[in-house]
PDB file of C-alpha atoms and ligand atoms in Angstrom:
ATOM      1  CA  UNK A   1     -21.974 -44.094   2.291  1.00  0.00           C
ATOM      2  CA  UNK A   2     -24.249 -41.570   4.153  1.00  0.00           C
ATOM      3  CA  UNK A   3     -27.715 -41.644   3.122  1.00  0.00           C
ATOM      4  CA  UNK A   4     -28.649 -38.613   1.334  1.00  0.00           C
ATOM      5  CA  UNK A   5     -32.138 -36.654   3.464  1.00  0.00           C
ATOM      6  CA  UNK A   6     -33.522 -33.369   2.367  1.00  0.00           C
ATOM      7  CA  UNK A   7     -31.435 -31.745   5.442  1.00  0.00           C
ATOM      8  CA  UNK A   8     -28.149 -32.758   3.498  1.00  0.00           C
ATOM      9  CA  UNK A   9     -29.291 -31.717   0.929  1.00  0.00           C
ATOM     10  CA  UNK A  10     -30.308 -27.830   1.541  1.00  0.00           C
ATOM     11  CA  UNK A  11     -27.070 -27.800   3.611  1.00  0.00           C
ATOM     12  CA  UNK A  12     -24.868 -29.184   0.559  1.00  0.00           C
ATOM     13  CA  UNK A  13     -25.572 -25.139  -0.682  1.00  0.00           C
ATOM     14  CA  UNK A  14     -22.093 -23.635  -1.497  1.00  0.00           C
ATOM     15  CA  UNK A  15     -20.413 -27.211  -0.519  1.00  0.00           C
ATOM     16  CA  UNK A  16     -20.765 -29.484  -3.666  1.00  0.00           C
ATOM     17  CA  UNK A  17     -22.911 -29.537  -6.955  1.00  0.00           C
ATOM     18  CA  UNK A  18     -25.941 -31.768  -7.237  1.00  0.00           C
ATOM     19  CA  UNK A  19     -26.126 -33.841 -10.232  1.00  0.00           C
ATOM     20  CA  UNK A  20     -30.021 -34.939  -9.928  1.00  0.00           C
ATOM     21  CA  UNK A  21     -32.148 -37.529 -11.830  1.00  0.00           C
ATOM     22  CA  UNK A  22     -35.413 -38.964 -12.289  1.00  0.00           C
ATOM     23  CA  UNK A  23     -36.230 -42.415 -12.063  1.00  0.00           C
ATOM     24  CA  UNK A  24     -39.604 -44.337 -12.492  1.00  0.00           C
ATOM     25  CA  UNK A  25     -38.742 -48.295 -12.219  1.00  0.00           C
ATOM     26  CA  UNK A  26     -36.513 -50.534  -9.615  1.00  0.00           C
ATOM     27  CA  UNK A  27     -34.418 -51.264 -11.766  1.00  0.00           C
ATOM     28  CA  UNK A  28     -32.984 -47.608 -13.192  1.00  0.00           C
ATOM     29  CA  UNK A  29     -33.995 -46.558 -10.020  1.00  0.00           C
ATOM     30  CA  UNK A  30     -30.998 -48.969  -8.935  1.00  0.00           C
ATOM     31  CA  UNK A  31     -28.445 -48.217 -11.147  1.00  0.00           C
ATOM     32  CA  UNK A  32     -28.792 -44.606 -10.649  1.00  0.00           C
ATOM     33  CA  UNK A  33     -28.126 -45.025  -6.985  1.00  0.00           C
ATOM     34  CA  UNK A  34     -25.429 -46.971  -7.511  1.00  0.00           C
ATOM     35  CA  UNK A  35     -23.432 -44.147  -9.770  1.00  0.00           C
ATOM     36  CA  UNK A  36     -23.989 -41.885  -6.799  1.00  0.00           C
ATOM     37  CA  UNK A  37     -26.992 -39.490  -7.522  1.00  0.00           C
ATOM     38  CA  UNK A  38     -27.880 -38.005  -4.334  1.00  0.00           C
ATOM     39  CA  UNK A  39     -31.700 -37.126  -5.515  1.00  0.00           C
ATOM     40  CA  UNK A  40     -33.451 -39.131  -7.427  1.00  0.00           C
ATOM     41  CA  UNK A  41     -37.078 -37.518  -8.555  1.00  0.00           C
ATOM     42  CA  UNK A  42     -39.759 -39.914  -9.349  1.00  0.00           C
ATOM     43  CA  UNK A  43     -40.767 -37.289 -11.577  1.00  0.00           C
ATOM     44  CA  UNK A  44     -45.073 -36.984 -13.388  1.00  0.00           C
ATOM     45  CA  UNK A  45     -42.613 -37.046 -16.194  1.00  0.00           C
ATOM     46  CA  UNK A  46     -43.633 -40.442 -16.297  1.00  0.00           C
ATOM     47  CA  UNK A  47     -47.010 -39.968 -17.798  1.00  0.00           C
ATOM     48  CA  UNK A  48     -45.159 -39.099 -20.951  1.00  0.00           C
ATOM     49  CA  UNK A  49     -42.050 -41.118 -20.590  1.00  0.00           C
ATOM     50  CA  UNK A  50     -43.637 -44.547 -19.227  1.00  0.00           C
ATOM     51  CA  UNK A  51     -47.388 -44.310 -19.620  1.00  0.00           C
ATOM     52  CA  UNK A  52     -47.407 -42.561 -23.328  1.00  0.00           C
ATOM     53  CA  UNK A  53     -49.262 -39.758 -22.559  1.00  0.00           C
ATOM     54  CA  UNK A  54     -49.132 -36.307 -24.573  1.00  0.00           C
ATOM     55  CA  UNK A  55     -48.210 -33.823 -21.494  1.00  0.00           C
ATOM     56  CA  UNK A  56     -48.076 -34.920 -17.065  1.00  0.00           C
ATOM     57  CA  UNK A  57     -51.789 -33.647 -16.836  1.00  0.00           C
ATOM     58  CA  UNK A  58     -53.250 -37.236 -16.632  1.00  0.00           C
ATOM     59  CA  UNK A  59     -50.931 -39.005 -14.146  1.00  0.00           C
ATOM     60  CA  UNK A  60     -52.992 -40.483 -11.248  1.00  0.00           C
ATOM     61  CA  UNK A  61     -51.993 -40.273  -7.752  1.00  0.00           C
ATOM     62  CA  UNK A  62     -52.330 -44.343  -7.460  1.00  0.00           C
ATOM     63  CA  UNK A  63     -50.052 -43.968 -10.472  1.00  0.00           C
ATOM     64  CA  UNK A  64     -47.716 -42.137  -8.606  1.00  0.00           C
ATOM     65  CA  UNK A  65     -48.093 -44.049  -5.847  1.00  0.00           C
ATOM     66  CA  UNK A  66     -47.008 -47.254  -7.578  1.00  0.00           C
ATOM     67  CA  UNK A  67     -44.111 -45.954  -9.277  1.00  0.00           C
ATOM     68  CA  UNK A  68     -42.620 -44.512  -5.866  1.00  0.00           C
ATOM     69  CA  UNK A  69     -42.734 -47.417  -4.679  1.00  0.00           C
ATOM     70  CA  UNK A  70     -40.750 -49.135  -7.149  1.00  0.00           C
ATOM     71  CA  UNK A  71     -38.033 -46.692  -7.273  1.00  0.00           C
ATOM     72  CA  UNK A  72     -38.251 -46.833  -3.412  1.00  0.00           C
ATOM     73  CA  UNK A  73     -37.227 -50.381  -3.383  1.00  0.00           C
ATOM     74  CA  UNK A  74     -34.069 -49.769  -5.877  1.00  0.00           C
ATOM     75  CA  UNK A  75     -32.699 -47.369  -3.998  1.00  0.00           C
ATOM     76  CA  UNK A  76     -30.282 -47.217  -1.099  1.00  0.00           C
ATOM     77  CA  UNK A  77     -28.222 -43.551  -0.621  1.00  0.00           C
ATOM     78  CA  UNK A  78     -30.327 -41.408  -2.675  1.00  0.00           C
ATOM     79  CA  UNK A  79     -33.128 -39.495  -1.489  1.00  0.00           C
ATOM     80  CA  UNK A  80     -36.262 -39.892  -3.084  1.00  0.00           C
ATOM     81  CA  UNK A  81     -38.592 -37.410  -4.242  1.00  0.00           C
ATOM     82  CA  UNK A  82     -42.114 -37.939  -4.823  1.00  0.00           C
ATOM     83  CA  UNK A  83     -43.735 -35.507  -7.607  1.00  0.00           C
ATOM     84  CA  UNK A  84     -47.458 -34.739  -6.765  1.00  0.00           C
ATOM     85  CA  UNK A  85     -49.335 -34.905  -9.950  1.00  0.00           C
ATOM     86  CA  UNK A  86     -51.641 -32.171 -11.302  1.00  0.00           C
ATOM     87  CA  UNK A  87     -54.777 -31.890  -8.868  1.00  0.00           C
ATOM     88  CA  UNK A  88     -53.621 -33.770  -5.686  1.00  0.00           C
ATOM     89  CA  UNK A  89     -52.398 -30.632  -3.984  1.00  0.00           C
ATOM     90  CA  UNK A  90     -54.086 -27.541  -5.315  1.00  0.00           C
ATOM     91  CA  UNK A  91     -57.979 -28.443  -4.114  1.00  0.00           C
ATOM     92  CA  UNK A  92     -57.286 -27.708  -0.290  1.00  0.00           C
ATOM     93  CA  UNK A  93     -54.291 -27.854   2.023  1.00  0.00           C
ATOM     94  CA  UNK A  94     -56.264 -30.749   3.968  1.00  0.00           C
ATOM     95  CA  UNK A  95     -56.256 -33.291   1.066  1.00  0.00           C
ATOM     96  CA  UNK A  96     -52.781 -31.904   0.012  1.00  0.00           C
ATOM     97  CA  UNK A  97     -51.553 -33.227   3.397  1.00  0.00           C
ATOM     98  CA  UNK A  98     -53.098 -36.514   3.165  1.00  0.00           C
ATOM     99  CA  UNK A  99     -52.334 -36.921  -0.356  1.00  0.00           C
ATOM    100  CA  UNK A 100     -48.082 -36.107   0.481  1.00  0.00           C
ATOM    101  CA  UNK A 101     -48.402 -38.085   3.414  1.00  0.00           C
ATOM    102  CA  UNK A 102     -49.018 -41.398   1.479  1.00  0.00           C
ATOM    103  CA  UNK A 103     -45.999 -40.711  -0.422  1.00  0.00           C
ATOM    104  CA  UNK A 104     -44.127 -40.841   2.561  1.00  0.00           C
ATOM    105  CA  UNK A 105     -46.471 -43.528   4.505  1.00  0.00           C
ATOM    106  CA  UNK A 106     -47.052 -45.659   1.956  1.00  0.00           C
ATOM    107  CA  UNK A 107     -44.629 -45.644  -0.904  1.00  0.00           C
ATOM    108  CA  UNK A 108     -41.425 -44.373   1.161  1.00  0.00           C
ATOM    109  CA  UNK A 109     -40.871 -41.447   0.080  1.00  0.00           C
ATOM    110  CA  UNK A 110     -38.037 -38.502   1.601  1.00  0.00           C
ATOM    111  CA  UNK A 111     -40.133 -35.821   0.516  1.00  0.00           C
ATOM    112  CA  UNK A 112     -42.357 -34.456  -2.316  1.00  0.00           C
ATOM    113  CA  UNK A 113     -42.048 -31.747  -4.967  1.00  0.00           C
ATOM    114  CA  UNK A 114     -44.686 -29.255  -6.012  1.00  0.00           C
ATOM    115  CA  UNK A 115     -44.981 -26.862  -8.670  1.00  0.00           C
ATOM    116  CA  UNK A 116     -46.156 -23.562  -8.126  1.00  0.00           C
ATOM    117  CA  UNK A 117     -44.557 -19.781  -6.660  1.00  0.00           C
ATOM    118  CA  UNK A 118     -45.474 -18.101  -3.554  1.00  0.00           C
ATOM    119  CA  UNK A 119     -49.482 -19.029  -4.215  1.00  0.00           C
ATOM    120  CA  UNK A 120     -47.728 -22.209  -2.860  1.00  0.00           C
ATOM    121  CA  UNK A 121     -46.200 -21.018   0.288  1.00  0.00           C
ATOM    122  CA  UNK A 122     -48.722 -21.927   2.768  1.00  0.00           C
ATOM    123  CA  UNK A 123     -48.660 -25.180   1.733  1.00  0.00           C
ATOM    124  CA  UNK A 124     -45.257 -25.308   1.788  1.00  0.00           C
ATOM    125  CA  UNK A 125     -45.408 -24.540   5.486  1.00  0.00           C
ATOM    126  CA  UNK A 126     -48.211 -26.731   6.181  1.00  0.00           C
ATOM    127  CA  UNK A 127     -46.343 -29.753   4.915  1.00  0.00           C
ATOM    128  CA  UNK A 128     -42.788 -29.069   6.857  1.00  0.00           C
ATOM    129  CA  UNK A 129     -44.379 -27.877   9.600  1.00  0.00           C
ATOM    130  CA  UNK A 130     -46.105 -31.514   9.467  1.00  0.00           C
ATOM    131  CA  UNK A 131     -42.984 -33.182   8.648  1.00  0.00           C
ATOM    132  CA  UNK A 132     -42.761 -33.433   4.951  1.00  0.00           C
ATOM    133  CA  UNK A 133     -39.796 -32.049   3.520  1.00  0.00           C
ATOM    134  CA  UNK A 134     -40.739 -30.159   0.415  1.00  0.00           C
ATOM    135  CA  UNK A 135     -38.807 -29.434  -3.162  1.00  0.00           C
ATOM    136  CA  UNK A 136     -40.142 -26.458  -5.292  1.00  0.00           C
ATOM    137  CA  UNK A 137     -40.265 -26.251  -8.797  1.00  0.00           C
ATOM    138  CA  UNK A 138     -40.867 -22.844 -10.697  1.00  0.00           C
ATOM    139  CA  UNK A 139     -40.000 -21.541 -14.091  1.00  0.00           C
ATOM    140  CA  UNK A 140     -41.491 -23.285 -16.839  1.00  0.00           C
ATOM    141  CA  UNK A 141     -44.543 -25.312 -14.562  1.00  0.00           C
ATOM    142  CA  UNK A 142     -45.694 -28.391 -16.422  1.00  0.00           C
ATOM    143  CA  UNK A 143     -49.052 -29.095 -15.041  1.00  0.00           C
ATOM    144  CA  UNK A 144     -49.654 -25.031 -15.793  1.00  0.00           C
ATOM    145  CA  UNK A 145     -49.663 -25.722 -19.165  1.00  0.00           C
ATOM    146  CA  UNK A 146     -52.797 -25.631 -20.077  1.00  0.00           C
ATOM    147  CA  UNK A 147     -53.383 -21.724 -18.436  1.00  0.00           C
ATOM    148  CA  UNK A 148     -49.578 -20.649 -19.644  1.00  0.00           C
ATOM    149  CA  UNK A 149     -49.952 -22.096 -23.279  1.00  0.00           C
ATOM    150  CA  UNK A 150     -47.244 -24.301 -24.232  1.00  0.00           C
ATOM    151  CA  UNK A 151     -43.758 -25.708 -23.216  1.00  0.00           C
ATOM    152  CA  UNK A 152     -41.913 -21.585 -22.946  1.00  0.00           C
ATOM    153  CA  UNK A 153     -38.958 -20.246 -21.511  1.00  0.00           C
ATOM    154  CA  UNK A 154     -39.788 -18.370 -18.647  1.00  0.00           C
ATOM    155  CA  UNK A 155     -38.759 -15.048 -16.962  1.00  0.00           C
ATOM    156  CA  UNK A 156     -37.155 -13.116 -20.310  1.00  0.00           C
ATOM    157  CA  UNK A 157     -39.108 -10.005 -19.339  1.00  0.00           C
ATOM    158  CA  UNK A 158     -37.868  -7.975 -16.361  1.00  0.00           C
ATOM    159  CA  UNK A 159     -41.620  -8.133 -14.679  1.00  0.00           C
ATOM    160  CA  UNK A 160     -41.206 -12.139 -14.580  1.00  0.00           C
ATOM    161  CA  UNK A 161     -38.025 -12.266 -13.688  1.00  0.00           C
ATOM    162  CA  UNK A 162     -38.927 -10.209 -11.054  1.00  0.00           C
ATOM    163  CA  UNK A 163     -41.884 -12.232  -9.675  1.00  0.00           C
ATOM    164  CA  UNK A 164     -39.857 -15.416 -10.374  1.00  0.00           C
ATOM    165  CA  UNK A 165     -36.670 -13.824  -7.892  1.00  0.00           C
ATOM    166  CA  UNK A 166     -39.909 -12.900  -5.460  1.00  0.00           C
ATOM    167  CA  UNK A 167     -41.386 -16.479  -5.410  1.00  0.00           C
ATOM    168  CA  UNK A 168     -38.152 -18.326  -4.585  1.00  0.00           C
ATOM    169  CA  UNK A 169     -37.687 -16.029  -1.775  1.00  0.00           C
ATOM    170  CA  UNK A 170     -41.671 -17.097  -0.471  1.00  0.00           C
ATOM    171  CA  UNK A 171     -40.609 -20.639  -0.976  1.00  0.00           C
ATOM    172  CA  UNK A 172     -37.197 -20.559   0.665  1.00  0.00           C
ATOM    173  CA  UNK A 173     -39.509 -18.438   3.927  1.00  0.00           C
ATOM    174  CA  UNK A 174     -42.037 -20.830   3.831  1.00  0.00           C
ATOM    175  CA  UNK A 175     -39.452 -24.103   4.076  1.00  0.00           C
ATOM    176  CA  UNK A 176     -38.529 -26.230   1.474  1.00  0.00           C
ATOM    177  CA  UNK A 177     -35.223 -27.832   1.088  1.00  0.00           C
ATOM    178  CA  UNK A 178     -33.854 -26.974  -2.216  1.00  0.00           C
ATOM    179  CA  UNK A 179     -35.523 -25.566  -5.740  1.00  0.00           C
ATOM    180  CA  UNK A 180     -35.940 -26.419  -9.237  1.00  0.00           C
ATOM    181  CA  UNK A 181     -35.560 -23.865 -11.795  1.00  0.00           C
ATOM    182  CA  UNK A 182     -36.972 -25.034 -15.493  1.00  0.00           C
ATOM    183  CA  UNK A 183     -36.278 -23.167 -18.457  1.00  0.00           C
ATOM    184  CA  UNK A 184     -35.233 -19.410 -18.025  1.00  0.00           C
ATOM    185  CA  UNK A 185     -31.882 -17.846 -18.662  1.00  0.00           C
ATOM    186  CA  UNK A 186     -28.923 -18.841 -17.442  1.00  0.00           C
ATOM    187  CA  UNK A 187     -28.747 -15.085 -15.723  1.00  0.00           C
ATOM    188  CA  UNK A 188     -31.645 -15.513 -13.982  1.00  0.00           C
ATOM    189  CA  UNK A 189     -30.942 -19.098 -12.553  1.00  0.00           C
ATOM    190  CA  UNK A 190     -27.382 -17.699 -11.391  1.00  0.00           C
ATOM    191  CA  UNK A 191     -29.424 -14.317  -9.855  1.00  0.00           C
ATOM    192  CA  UNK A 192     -32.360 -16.592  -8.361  1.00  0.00           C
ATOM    193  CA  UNK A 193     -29.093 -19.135  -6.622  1.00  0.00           C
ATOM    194  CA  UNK A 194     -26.897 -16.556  -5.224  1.00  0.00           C
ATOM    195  CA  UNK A 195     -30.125 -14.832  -3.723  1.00  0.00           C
ATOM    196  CA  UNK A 196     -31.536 -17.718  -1.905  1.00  0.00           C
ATOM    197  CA  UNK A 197     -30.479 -20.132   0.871  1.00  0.00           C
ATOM    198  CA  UNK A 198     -31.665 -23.154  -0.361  1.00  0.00           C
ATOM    199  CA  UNK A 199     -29.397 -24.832  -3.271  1.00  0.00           C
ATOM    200  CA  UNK A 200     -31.155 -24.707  -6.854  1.00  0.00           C
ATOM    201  CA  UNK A 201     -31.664 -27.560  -9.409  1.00  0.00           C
ATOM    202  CA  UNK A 202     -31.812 -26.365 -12.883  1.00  0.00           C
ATOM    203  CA  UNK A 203     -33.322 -28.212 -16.262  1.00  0.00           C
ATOM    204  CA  UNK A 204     -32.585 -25.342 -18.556  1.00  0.00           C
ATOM    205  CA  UNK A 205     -31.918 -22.794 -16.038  1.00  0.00           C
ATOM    206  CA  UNK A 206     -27.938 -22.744 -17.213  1.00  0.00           C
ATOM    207  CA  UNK A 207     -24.712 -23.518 -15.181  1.00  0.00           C
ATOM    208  CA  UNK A 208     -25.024 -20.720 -12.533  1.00  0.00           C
ATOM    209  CA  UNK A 209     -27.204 -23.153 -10.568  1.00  0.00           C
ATOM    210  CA  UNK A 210     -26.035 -25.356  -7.656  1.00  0.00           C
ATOM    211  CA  UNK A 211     -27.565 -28.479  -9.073  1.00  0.00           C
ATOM    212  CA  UNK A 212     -29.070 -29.857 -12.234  1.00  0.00           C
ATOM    213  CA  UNK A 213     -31.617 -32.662 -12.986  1.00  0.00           C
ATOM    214  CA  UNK A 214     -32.028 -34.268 -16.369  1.00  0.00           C
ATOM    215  CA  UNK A 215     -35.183 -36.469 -17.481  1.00  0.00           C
ATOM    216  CA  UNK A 216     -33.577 -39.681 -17.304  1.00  0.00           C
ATOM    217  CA  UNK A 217     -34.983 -40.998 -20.699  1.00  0.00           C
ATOM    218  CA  UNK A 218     -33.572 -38.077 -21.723  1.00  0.00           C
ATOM    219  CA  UNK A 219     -30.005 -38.400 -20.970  1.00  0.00           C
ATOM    220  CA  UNK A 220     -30.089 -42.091 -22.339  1.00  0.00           C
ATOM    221  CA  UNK A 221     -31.691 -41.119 -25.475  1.00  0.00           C
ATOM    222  CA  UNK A 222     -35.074 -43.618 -24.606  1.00  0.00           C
ATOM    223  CA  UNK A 223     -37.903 -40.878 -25.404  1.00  0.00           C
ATOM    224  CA  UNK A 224     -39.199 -40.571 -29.008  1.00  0.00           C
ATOM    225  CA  UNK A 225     -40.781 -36.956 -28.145  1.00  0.00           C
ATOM    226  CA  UNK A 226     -39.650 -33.597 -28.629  1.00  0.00           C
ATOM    227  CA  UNK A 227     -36.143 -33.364 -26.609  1.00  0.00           C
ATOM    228  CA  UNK A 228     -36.031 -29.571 -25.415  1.00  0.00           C
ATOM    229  CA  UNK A 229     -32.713 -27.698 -25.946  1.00  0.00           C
ATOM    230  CA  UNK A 230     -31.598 -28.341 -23.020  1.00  0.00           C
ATOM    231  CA  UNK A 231     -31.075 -32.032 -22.722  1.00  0.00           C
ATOM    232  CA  UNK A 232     -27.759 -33.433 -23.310  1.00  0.00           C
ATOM    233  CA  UNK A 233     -28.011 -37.365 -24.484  1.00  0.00           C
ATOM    234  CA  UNK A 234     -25.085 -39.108 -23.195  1.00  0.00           C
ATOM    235  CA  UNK A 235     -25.720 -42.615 -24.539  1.00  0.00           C
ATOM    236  CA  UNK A 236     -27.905 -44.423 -27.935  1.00  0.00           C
ATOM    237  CA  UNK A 237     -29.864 -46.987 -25.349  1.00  0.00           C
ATOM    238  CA  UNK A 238     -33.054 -46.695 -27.788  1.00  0.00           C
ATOM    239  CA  UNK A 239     -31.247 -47.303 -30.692  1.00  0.00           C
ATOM    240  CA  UNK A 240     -29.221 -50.331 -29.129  1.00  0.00           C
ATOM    241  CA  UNK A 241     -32.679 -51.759 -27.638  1.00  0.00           C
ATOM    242  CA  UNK A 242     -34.198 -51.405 -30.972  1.00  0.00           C
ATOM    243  CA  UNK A 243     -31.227 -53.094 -32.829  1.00  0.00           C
ATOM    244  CA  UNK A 244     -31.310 -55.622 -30.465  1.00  0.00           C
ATOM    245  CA  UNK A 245     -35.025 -56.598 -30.798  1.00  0.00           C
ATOM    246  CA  UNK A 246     -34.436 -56.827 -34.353  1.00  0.00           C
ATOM    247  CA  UNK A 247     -31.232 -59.241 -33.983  1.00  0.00           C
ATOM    248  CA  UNK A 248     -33.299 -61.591 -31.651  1.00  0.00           C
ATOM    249  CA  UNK A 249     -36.516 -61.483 -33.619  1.00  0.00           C
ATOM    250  CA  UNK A 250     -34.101 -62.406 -36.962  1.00  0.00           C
ATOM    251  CA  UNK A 251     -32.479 -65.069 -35.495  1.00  0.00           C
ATOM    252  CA  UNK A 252     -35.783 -66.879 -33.963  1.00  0.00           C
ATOM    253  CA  UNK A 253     -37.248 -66.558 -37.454  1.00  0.00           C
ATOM    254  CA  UNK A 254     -33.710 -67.732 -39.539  1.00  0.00           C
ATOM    255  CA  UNK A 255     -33.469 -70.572 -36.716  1.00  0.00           C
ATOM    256  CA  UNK A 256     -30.237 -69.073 -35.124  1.00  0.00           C
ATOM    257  CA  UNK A 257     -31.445 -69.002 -31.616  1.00  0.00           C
ATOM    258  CA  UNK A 258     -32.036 -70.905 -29.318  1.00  0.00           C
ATOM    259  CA  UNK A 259     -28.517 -73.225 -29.883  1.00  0.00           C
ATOM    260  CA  UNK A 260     -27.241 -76.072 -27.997  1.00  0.00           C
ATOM    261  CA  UNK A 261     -25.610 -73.672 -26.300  1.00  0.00           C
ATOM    262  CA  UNK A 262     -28.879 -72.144 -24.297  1.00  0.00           C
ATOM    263  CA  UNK A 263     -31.015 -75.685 -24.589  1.00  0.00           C
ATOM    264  CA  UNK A 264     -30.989 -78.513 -21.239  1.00  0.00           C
TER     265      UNK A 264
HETATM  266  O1  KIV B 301     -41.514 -34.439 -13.797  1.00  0.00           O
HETATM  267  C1  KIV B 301     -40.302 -34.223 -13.885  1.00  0.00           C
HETATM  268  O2  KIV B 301     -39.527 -35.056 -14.352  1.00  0.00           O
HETATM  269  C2  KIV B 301     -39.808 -32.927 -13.415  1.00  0.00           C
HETATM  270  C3  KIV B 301     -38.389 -32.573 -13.724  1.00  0.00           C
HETATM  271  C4  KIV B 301     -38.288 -32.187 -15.140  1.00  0.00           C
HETATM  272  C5  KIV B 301     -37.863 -31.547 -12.820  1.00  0.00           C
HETATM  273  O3  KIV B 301     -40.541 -32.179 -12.847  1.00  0.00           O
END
């Protein structure tokens, strides 16, 4: 199998459909390679999803850093995308570069997302024109939550529809490889990906888009939060982990395990 690089990636456009995931751990990050996911997002999803927290404000760049790496390591086809938490790229483009470039340096990374419309475009150039391939992410912006007030669908008025259509064109000028669209309707995901050159990657942007991505805790039903409309669950795995920590912890205490059968 060809390994899958940002390049492939923004020229799969029109070709085939990108089914996208995030991963945080070896061990997922593994078994999502192995069903053939060609991106695989170590997304600051993880401060909710792994480290408990309330929103992806407090996720630390060593954080990051750590759980790159990991996914990194399980991987083999995909390409891996670093997510840059909330404050490593928005102080200066100088400690922007330095902080993407141990993404790639260090944890070994393909390329890192940021959040953020055409404000974001001269970073955006900065970092390709330095060698880091770059995936944008507009719509509904996390790490914005605290200025935009809560988890929203974005772009229902014509003005923001407008200036969302406006900063995917900045973005696709200014370089990146491909573009998530989160939470707006399905029109404006299928405008915003038949006006652009670089494929899209929805999470509640409808099917018009050329790709989706889906919170992997999500999909396998692992997250006790709020699950947004737009997640489809396509397995119980909380539910089966929880039954079977109850079998095991019942059969220690009623003397049913360990047997001859697991003893030396
Ligand atoms: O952090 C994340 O997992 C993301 C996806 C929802 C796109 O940004």
């Amino acid at each position: 199998m060809t390994r899958w690089t940002a390049s492939r990636i923004r020229s799969s456009k029109g070709k085939s459909r990108l089914a996208c995931l995030t991963a945080y751990d070896y061990a997922t990050a593994r078994l999502v390679d192995e069903a053939g996911v060609p991106l695989v997002l170590v997304g600051d999803s993880l401060a909710m999803t792994m480290l408990g927290y309330e929103t992806t404000l407090p996720v630390t760049l060593a954080e990051m850093l750590h759980h790159t790496s990991a996914v990194v390591r399980g991987v083999s086809n995909a390409l891996v995308v670093a997510d840059m938490p909330f404050m490593s790229y928005q102080v200066s483009i100088e400690q922007a570069l330095e902080n993407a470039g141990r993404f790639i340096k260090e944890a070994g990374a393909g390329a890192v997302k940021i959040e953020g419309g055409a404000l974001r475009a001269p970073l955006v150039r900065a970092l390709v024109q330095n060698g880091i391939p770059v995936l944008g992410h507009i719509g509904l912006t996390p790490q914005s939550i605290r200025e935009t007030g809560g988890y929203k669908v974005q772009g229902r008025r014509s003005e923001e529809a407008e200036r969302l259509l406006a900063d995917a064109g900045e973005l696709a000028r200014a370089g990146i490889f491909a573009l998530v669209l989160e939470c707006m309707p399905a029109g404006l995901g299928t405008e915003i990906t038949a006006s652009g050159p670089v494929p899209t990657i929805g999470i509640g942007a409808g099917p018009g888009c050329d790709g989706q991505i889906l919170v992997t805790h999500d999909l396998l039903g692992l997250y006790s939060g709020v699950t947004p409309k737009f997640v489809k669950q396509y397995a119980a795995v909380g539910e089966t982990m929880a039954r079977a920590f109850e079998t095991y912890r019942q059969e220690v205490e009623d003397g049913a395990f360990p047997t001859e059968e697991q003893s030396y």
